[in-house]
Amino acid sequence: MRHAWIDASAGVAGDMLLAALHDAGAGLEALRAAVEAVVPGSVEISVRTVSRAGLRALKADVRPVAGDLPHRAWRGIRDMLAVADLRPGVRDRAVAVFGRLAEAEAAVHGVAADEVHFHEVGALDSIADVVGVCAALDDLDVSTVSAGEVALGSGRVRTAHGELPVPAPAVAELSRGWRVRSGGPGELATPTGMAVIRALAGRCEDLPPMSPVAIGVGAGGRDTPGRPNVVRVFVGAVDPVAAAQPAVLLEANVDDLDPRLWPGVIEGLMAAGASDAWLVPILMKKGRPAQTLSVLCEPSAVGALRARIFRDTSTLGVRESPRAKTALPRLFVAVEVGGVAVPIKVGHLDGVIVQVMPEFADVAALAARQGRPERAVLQEALAAAAASGLAVGALLPTGLEPGPRSGGSGGE
Ligand SMILES: O=C([S-])c1cc(C(=O)S)c[n+]([C@@H]2O[C@H](COP(=O)(O)O)[C@@H](O)[C@H]2O)c1
Ligand code: NI
């Protein structure tokens, strides 16, 4: 399993990513087969070597051929993806990208996402780009993706529906919460390219510590002197320890809070974005029994959680220290217990299962509903997981369909 990091510092488009991933080693036949499975006989994908401001890059060309697209609304494209003969990972990723694109289009045009209609040629193009990119990631055995700051461009762009400002409205919508900048004149990021990043990249980061095994360079249409119009994709193994994410630990010693308030304080901090919160009994200065409240969170959540600690506890000070946190990759798989689906959290490392556990909130809820001991439901859920091949030390089954995550807050 590998990580792909996308360098979109000069912009991004669906066909640029497609070409970059092929340049990084994804087989052209695998991409074509996946696209063919969704829109048979509708497009031809070819790749050629070009130069962009003196850099060698691959340029992908998607040419529509005979054949009409039966559906152009998002719900129709979703149905086409659902019935196409695609590997589950490719389908899930493609649905996620199109869903994100449809949400953005829906927001800017003021319609429901299901009603978003993609332009005839644009839709075929986007299907080829999106399905091709997802098939390429699958072919390269990429399990996680991240991307850096994205250059969006400036000025205006001519479209079938008239002249639009750059970033185009859908790109602007998709840029919410991501690090972006102009980066130069012209349309540097397209809606499809931005949707791929927003749907598939788990985080915005500069190049993470990794050992690249392949670097692909994908070209945009224009050759701009002095600024290579390319997207780059770094593919490689990420050292799980080196890939630890920045975190912050907030701490306070408290000796005078009514102990009955603590459960609500912890719950409130979790709901406000803490990744964990806990108490440790201590003996404080002057021999006073007290509690250390510890709250672990992402750096972006520090302000809100600090304020909450001051609001909800009696402390007069909060200590903050930078930490690094490594989270095991995990997915949720539903198993059936007594006719009810129970999400099982499966932690894995390098393709091997290292943790299998039902979410306890779901076990407790099912036990309460059925009037049975939690212990019995827990055992049955673990047995059902083992019967599905989810056991510690087993290889993570390929094509695992993730089930819904538990409704419980924060998991166990
Ligand atoms: O035609 C329309 S309505 C249109 C809307 C938007 C919005 O952002 S809304 C953008 N565009 C432009 O279409 C091309 C193709 O984009 P792809 O993502 O399919 O490559 C691009 O120039 C967009 O800015 C058109
Ligand atoms: Ni639009």
Coordinates of C-alpha atoms and ligand atoms in Angstrom, one line a residue:
M1 CA 0.0 0.0 0.0
R2 CA 1.3 3.4 -1.0
H3 CA 0.8 7.1 -0.5
A4 CA 0.4 9.6 -3.3
W5 CA 1.2 13.3 -2.8
I6 CA -0.1 15.7 -5.3
D7 CA 1.9 18.9 -6.1
A8 CA -0.7 21.2 -7.5
S9 CA 1.4 24.3 -6.9
A10 CA 1.1 25.2 -10.6
G11 CA -2.6 24.1 -10.8
V12 CA -4.6 21.0 -11.4
A13 CA -7.1 19.4 -13.8
G14 CA -8.5 16.0 -14.2
D15 CA -6.5 15.2 -17.4
M16 CA -3.3 16.5 -15.9
L17 CA -3.7 14.1 -12.9
L18 CA -4.5 11.3 -15.3
A19 CA -1.3 11.9 -17.3
A20 CA 0.8 12.3 -14.1
L21 CA -0.4 9.0 -12.7
H22 CA 0.2 7.2 -15.9
D23 CA 3.7 8.8 -15.9
A24 CA 4.2 7.4 -12.4
G25 CA 3.5 3.9 -13.7
A26 CA -0.3 3.3 -13.8
G27 CA -1.0 1.1 -16.8
L28 CA -2.9 2.9 -19.7
E29 CA -4.9 -0.3 -20.3
A30 CA -6.2 -0.4 -16.7
L31 CA -7.4 3.3 -17.0
R32 CA -9.0 2.7 -20.4
A33 CA -10.7 -0.5 -19.2
A34 CA -12.2 1.3 -16.2
V35 CA -13.5 4.2 -18.4
E36 CA -14.8 1.7 -21.0
A37 CA -16.7 -0.1 -18.2
V38 CA -18.6 3.1 -17.4
V39 CA -19.1 4.7 -20.9
P40 CA -18.5 1.9 -23.4
G41 CA -17.3 3.1 -26.8
S42 CA -17.6 6.8 -25.9
V43 CA -14.1 8.1 -25.5
E44 CA -10.6 7.5 -26.6
I45 CA -7.8 8.2 -24.2
S46 CA -4.3 8.8 -25.6
V47 CA -1.1 10.1 -24.0
R48 CA 1.8 11.9 -25.6
T49 CA 5.1 13.4 -24.4
V50 CA 5.2 17.2 -24.4
S51 CA 7.4 20.0 -23.1
R52 CA 6.1 22.6 -20.6
A53 CA 8.5 25.5 -20.1
G54 CA 11.3 23.1 -20.8
L55 CA 10.1 20.3 -18.6
R56 CA 9.2 16.9 -20.0
A57 CA 5.6 15.9 -19.1
L58 CA 2.9 13.6 -20.4
K59 CA -0.3 15.1 -21.8
A60 CA -3.5 13.1 -21.8
D61 CA -6.1 13.6 -24.5
V62 CA -9.6 12.5 -24.0
R63 CA -11.5 12.4 -27.3
P64 CA -15.2 11.9 -27.4
V65 CA -16.2 9.4 -30.2
A66 CA -19.6 8.1 -31.3
G67 CA -22.1 7.4 -28.6
D68 CA -24.3 9.5 -26.5
L69 CA -24.1 9.7 -22.7
P70 CA -27.4 8.3 -21.4
H71 CA -27.4 10.4 -18.3
R72 CA -25.9 13.8 -17.5
A73 CA -27.5 14.4 -14.1
W74 CA -25.5 13.5 -11.1
R75 CA -28.0 10.8 -10.0
G76 CA -27.8 9.2 -13.5
I77 CA -24.0 9.2 -13.5
R78 CA -24.1 7.7 -10.0
D79 CA -26.3 4.9 -11.3
M80 CA -23.9 4.3 -14.2
L81 CA -21.0 4.0 -11.8
A82 CA -23.0 1.7 -9.5
V83 CA -23.7 -0.9 -12.3
A84 CA -20.3 -0.6 -14.1
D85 CA -17.8 -3.5 -13.8
L86 CA -15.3 -1.6 -11.6
R87 CA -13.2 -2.7 -8.8
P88 CA -14.9 -1.6 -5.5
G89 CA -12.1 0.8 -4.6
V90 CA -12.3 2.5 -8.0
R91 CA -16.1 2.9 -7.8
D92 CA -16.0 4.3 -4.3
R93 CA -13.4 6.9 -5.2
A94 CA -15.2 7.9 -8.4
V95 CA -18.5 8.3 -6.6
A96 CA -16.8 10.4 -3.9
V97 CA -15.2 12.7 -6.5
F98 CA -18.4 13.1 -8.6
G99 CA -20.4 13.6 -5.4
R100 CA -18.1 16.4 -4.3
L101 CA -18.3 18.0 -7.8
A102 CA -22.1 17.7 -7.8
E103 CA -22.3 19.3 -4.3
A104 CA -20.1 22.2 -5.4
E105 CA -22.1 22.7 -8.6
A106 CA -25.3 22.5 -6.6
A107 CA -24.2 25.2 -4.2
V108 CA -23.1 27.7 -6.9
H109 CA -26.2 27.1 -9.1
G110 CA -28.6 26.9 -6.3
V111 CA -30.1 23.5 -7.2
A112 CA -30.2 20.1 -5.4
A113 CA -27.1 18.0 -6.0
D114 CA -29.1 15.2 -7.5
E115 CA -30.4 17.6 -10.1
V116 CA -27.0 18.9 -11.2
H117 CA -26.5 18.4 -15.0
F118 CA -23.0 18.1 -16.4
H119 CA -22.5 19.5 -19.9
E120 CA -22.6 16.8 -22.6
V121 CA -18.9 16.8 -23.6
G122 CA -17.8 18.0 -20.2
A123 CA -19.5 15.1 -18.6
L124 CA -17.8 12.5 -20.8
D125 CA -14.5 14.2 -20.3
S126 CA -15.0 14.3 -16.5
I127 CA -16.1 10.7 -16.4
A128 CA -12.9 9.7 -18.3
D129 CA -10.7 11.9 -16.1
V130 CA -12.3 10.9 -12.8
V131 CA -12.7 7.2 -13.4
G132 CA -9.3 7.1 -15.1
V133 CA -7.6 8.8 -12.1
C134 CA -9.3 6.4 -9.6
A135 CA -8.3 3.4 -11.7
A136 CA -4.8 4.7 -11.9
L137 CA -4.6 5.1 -8.1
D138 CA -5.9 1.5 -7.7
D139 CA -3.4 0.2 -10.3
L140 CA -0.6 1.9 -8.4
D141 CA -1.8 0.4 -5.1
V142 CA -2.3 3.8 -3.6
S143 CA -4.3 3.7 -0.4
T144 CA -3.9 7.2 0.9
V145 CA -3.6 10.6 -0.9
S146 CA -2.6 14.1 0.3
A147 CA -1.9 17.3 -1.6
G148 CA -0.2 20.6 -1.1
E149 CA -1.4 24.2 -1.7
V150 CA -3.3 24.6 -5.0
A151 CA -2.8 27.4 -7.5
L152 CA -6.2 28.5 -8.8
G153 CA -5.2 31.2 -11.3
S154 CA -6.8 34.6 -12.0
G155 CA -8.6 36.5 -14.7
R156 CA -11.6 35.2 -16.6
V157 CA -12.4 32.0 -18.5
R158 CA -14.7 31.5 -21.5
T159 CA -17.1 28.5 -21.1
A160 CA -20.1 27.2 -23.0
H161 CA -22.3 29.3 -20.6
G162 CA -20.4 32.5 -21.1
E163 CA -17.4 34.2 -19.4
L164 CA -16.7 33.2 -15.8
P165 CA -14.4 34.7 -13.2
V166 CA -11.3 32.6 -12.2
P167 CA -11.3 30.7 -10.0
A168 CA -14.5 29.4 -11.6
P169 CA -17.4 29.3 -9.2
A170 CA -17.3 25.5 -8.7
V171 CA -13.5 25.7 -8.0
A172 CA -14.0 28.5 -5.5
E173 CA -16.6 26.4 -3.7
L174 CA -14.3 23.4 -3.7
S175 CA -11.5 25.5 -2.3
R176 CA -13.2 26.0 1.1
G177 CA -10.9 24.8 3.9
W178 CA -8.0 24.1 1.6
R179 CA -4.7 26.1 1.2
V180 CA -5.0 28.0 -2.1
R181 CA -3.5 31.0 -3.9
S182 CA -3.7 32.6 -7.3
G183 CA -0.3 31.5 -8.6
G184 CA -0.6 33.3 -12.0
P185 CA -2.9 34.4 -14.8
G186 CA -5.4 32.0 -16.4
E187 CA -7.5 29.1 -15.2
L188 CA -4.9 27.0 -13.3
A189 CA -7.4 24.7 -11.4
T190 CA -10.5 23.2 -13.0
P191 CA -13.6 21.9 -11.1
T192 CA -12.7 18.3 -11.9
G193 CA -9.1 18.6 -10.8
M194 CA -10.1 20.4 -7.6
A195 CA -12.9 17.8 -6.9
V196 CA -10.4 15.0 -7.2
I197 CA -8.2 16.7 -4.6
R198 CA -11.0 17.5 -2.2
A199 CA -12.6 14.1 -2.4
L200 CA -9.5 11.9 -2.3
A201 CA -6.8 13.8 -0.5
G202 CA -7.1 13.3 3.2
R203 CA -5.2 16.4 4.1
C204 CA -3.5 19.5 2.8
E205 CA 0.2 19.3 3.5
D206 CA 3.6 20.0 2.0
L207 CA 5.5 17.0 0.8
P208 CA 5.3 14.5 3.7
P209 CA 8.3 12.3 4.7
M210 CA 8.2 9.5 2.2
S211 CA 10.4 7.4 0.0
P212 CA 9.2 8.1 -3.5
V213 CA 9.3 5.1 -5.9
A214 CA 7.8 7.1 -8.8
I215 CA 7.2 10.7 -9.7
G216 CA 4.8 11.4 -12.5
V217 CA 4.5 14.7 -14.4
G218 CA 1.2 15.6 -16.1
A219 CA 0.8 18.6 -18.5
G220 CA -1.9 21.1 -18.8
G221 CA -3.0 22.3 -22.3
R222 CA -1.1 25.6 -22.5
D223 CA 2.7 26.0 -22.5
T224 CA 3.4 29.1 -20.4
P225 CA 7.0 30.4 -20.7
G226 CA 8.7 30.6 -17.3
R227 CA 6.1 28.6 -15.4
P228 CA 5.8 24.9 -16.2
N229 CA 2.1 24.1 -16.5
V230 CA 2.3 20.7 -14.8
V231 CA 0.9 18.8 -11.9
R232 CA 3.3 16.3 -10.2
V233 CA 2.4 13.1 -8.3
F234 CA 4.9 11.5 -5.9
V235 CA 4.1 7.9 -5.1
G236 CA 5.8 6.0 -2.4
A237 CA 5.8 4.3 1.0
V238 CA 5.1 6.6 3.9
D239 CA 7.0 5.7 7.1
P240 CA 4.0 5.5 9.6
V241 CA 6.2 6.9 12.4
A242 CA 7.6 9.7 10.2
A243 CA 4.1 10.4 9.0
A244 CA 2.9 11.3 12.5
Q245 CA 0.6 14.3 12.3
P246 CA 1.1 17.4 14.4
A247 CA -1.1 17.5 17.5
V248 CA -1.4 19.7 20.6
L249 CA -1.8 18.5 24.2
L250 CA -3.8 20.9 26.4
E251 CA -3.5 20.3 30.2
A252 CA -4.8 21.8 33.4
N253 CA -4.6 20.7 37.1
V254 CA -8.0 21.2 38.8
D255 CA -8.7 20.6 42.5
D256 CA -12.0 22.4 43.0
L257 CA -14.5 21.3 40.4
D258 CA -17.6 19.4 41.5
P259 CA -16.7 15.8 40.4
R260 CA -20.2 15.3 39.0
L261 CA -19.4 17.9 36.3
W262 CA -16.5 16.0 34.8
P263 CA -18.4 13.5 32.5
G264 CA -20.2 16.5 30.9
V265 CA -16.9 18.4 30.6
I266 CA -15.2 15.5 28.8
E267 CA -18.2 14.9 26.5
G268 CA -18.3 18.6 25.6
L269 CA -14.6 18.7 24.7
M270 CA -15.0 15.6 22.5
A271 CA -18.0 17.2 20.8
A272 CA -16.0 20.4 20.3
G273 CA -13.3 18.7 18.3
A274 CA -10.9 17.0 20.7
S275 CA -9.5 13.8 19.4
D276 CA -9.2 12.5 23.0
A277 CA -9.9 13.9 26.5
W278 CA -9.2 12.2 29.8
L279 CA -8.6 12.7 33.6
V280 CA -5.7 11.5 35.7
P281 CA -6.0 11.7 39.5
I282 CA -3.0 13.5 41.0
L283 CA -1.8 14.7 44.4
M284 CA -1.2 18.4 44.0
K285 CA 0.7 21.1 45.9
K286 CA -0.3 21.4 49.5
G287 CA -1.3 17.7 49.5
R288 CA -4.5 18.3 47.7
P289 CA -6.1 15.4 45.7
A290 CA -7.0 16.8 42.2
Q291 CA -7.3 15.9 38.5
T292 CA -5.1 16.6 35.5
L293 CA -7.4 17.2 32.5
S294 CA -5.7 16.3 29.3
V295 CA -7.1 17.2 25.9
L296 CA -5.4 16.1 22.6
C297 CA -6.4 17.8 19.4
E298 CA -5.3 19.0 16.0
P299 CA -3.6 22.4 16.0
S300 CA -6.6 24.1 14.4
A301 CA -8.8 23.1 17.3
V302 CA -6.7 24.6 20.1
G303 CA -8.5 27.9 20.3
A304 CA -12.0 26.5 20.6
L305 CA -10.9 23.8 23.1
R306 CA -8.8 26.2 25.3
A307 CA -11.8 28.5 25.5
R308 CA -14.1 25.6 26.4
I309 CA -11.7 24.4 29.2
F310 CA -11.8 27.9 30.8
R311 CA -15.6 28.1 30.4
D312 CA -16.4 24.6 31.7
T313 CA -13.9 24.0 34.4
S314 CA -12.6 26.1 37.4
T315 CA -9.0 26.2 36.1
L316 CA -7.1 29.5 35.9
G317 CA -4.5 28.3 33.4
V318 CA -4.0 25.9 30.5
R319 CA -0.7 24.4 29.5
E320 CA -0.1 23.6 25.8
S321 CA 2.6 21.4 24.3
P322 CA 3.2 20.3 20.7
R323 CA 2.9 16.6 20.1
A324 CA 3.0 14.2 17.2
K325 CA 0.2 11.7 16.7
T326 CA 0.3 8.6 14.5
A327 CA -3.2 7.2 13.7
L328 CA -3.4 3.7 12.4
P329 CA -5.3 3.6 9.1
R330 CA -8.7 2.2 9.7
L331 CA -12.0 1.4 8.0
F332 CA -15.4 0.4 9.2
V333 CA -17.0 -2.8 8.0
A334 CA -20.6 -3.8 8.9
V335 CA -21.2 -7.3 10.1
E336 CA -24.6 -8.8 11.0
V337 CA -25.5 -9.6 14.6
G338 CA -29.0 -10.9 15.3
G339 CA -30.2 -9.4 12.0
V340 CA -28.8 -6.0 12.8
A341 CA -25.7 -4.4 11.1
V342 CA -22.9 -3.5 13.6
P343 CA -19.9 -1.5 12.4
I344 CA -16.6 -3.1 13.1
K345 CA -13.5 -0.8 13.3
V346 CA -10.6 -2.5 11.4
G347 CA -7.1 -1.1 12.0
H348 CA -4.5 -2.1 9.5
L349 CA -0.8 -1.6 8.8
D350 CA 1.0 -2.5 5.6
G351 CA -2.0 -4.5 4.4
V352 CA -2.2 -6.6 7.6
I353 CA -5.1 -6.3 10.1
V354 CA -3.8 -5.3 13.5
Q355 CA -7.0 -4.4 15.3
V356 CA -10.7 -5.6 15.0
M357 CA -13.2 -4.1 17.4
P358 CA -16.9 -3.3 17.3
E359 CA -17.8 0.2 18.3
F360 CA -18.9 -0.2 21.9
A361 CA -21.7 2.4 21.6
D362 CA -23.3 0.2 18.9
V363 CA -22.9 -3.0 20.9
A364 CA -24.4 -1.3 24.0
A365 CA -27.4 0.1 21.9
L366 CA -28.1 -3.3 20.4
A367 CA -27.8 -5.1 23.8
A368 CA -30.3 -2.6 25.3
R369 CA -32.7 -3.0 22.4
Q370 CA -32.6 -6.7 22.6
G371 CA -32.5 -6.9 26.4
R372 CA -29.3 -9.0 26.3
P373 CA -26.0 -8.7 28.1
E374 CA -23.5 -6.4 26.4
R375 CA -20.9 -9.1 26.9
A376 CA -22.9 -11.6 24.7
V377 CA -23.5 -9.0 21.9
L378 CA -19.8 -8.1 21.9
Q379 CA -18.7 -11.7 21.6
E380 CA -21.2 -12.3 18.8
A381 CA -20.0 -9.2 16.9
L382 CA -16.4 -10.4 17.2
A383 CA -17.3 -13.9 16.0
A384 CA -19.2 -12.4 13.0
A385 CA -16.2 -10.3 12.2
A386 CA -13.9 -13.4 12.4
A387 CA -16.3 -15.3 10.2
S388 CA -16.0 -12.5 7.6
G389 CA -12.2 -12.9 7.6
L390 CA -11.5 -9.9 9.8
A391 CA -9.0 -11.3 12.3
V392 CA -5.8 -9.8 13.8
G393 CA -2.8 -11.0 11.7
A394 CA -5.0 -11.7 8.6
L395 CA -4.3 -9.9 5.3
L396 CA -6.7 -7.0 4.7
P397 CA -9.1 -8.5 2.2
T398 CA -8.9 -6.6 -1.2
G399 CA -12.0 -4.8 -2.3
L400 CA -13.3 -4.5 1.2
E401 CA -16.5 -2.4 1.1
P402 CA -16.4 0.0 4.1
G403 CA -19.6 0.1 6.0
P404 CA -21.1 3.1 7.8
R405 CA -19.2 4.5 10.7
S406 CA -20.7 4.2 14.2
G407 CA -23.0 7.0 15.3
G408 CA -21.2 7.2 18.6
S409 CA -18.9 10.3 19.1
G410 CA -15.2 9.7 18.8
G411 CA -15.3 5.9 19.0
E412 CA -13.7 4.0 21.9
Ligands
LIG1 O1 -20.5 25.6 -18.2 C1 -20.5 25.8 -17.0 S1 -21.9 26.0 -16.2 C2 -19.3 25.9 -16.3 C3 -19.4 26.1 -14.9 C4 -18.3 26.2 -14.2 C5 -18.3 26.4 -12.8 O2 -17.4 26.6 -12.1 S2 -19.9 26.5 -12.1 C6 -17.0 26.0 -14.8 N1 -16.9 25.7 -16.1 C7 -15.7 25.5 -16.8 O3 -15.7 24.3 -17.6 C8 -14.4 23.9 -17.9 C9 -14.2 22.5 -17.8 O4 -14.0 22.1 -16.4 P1 -13.6 20.6 -16.1 O5 -13.6 20.5 -14.6 O6 -14.7 19.7 -16.6 O7 -12.3 20.3 -16.7 C10 -13.5 24.7 -17.0 O8 -12.9 25.7 -17.8 C11 -14.5 25.3 -16.0 O9 -14.0 26.5 -15.5 C12 -18.1 25.7 -16.9
NI2 NI -21.4 25.2 -13.1

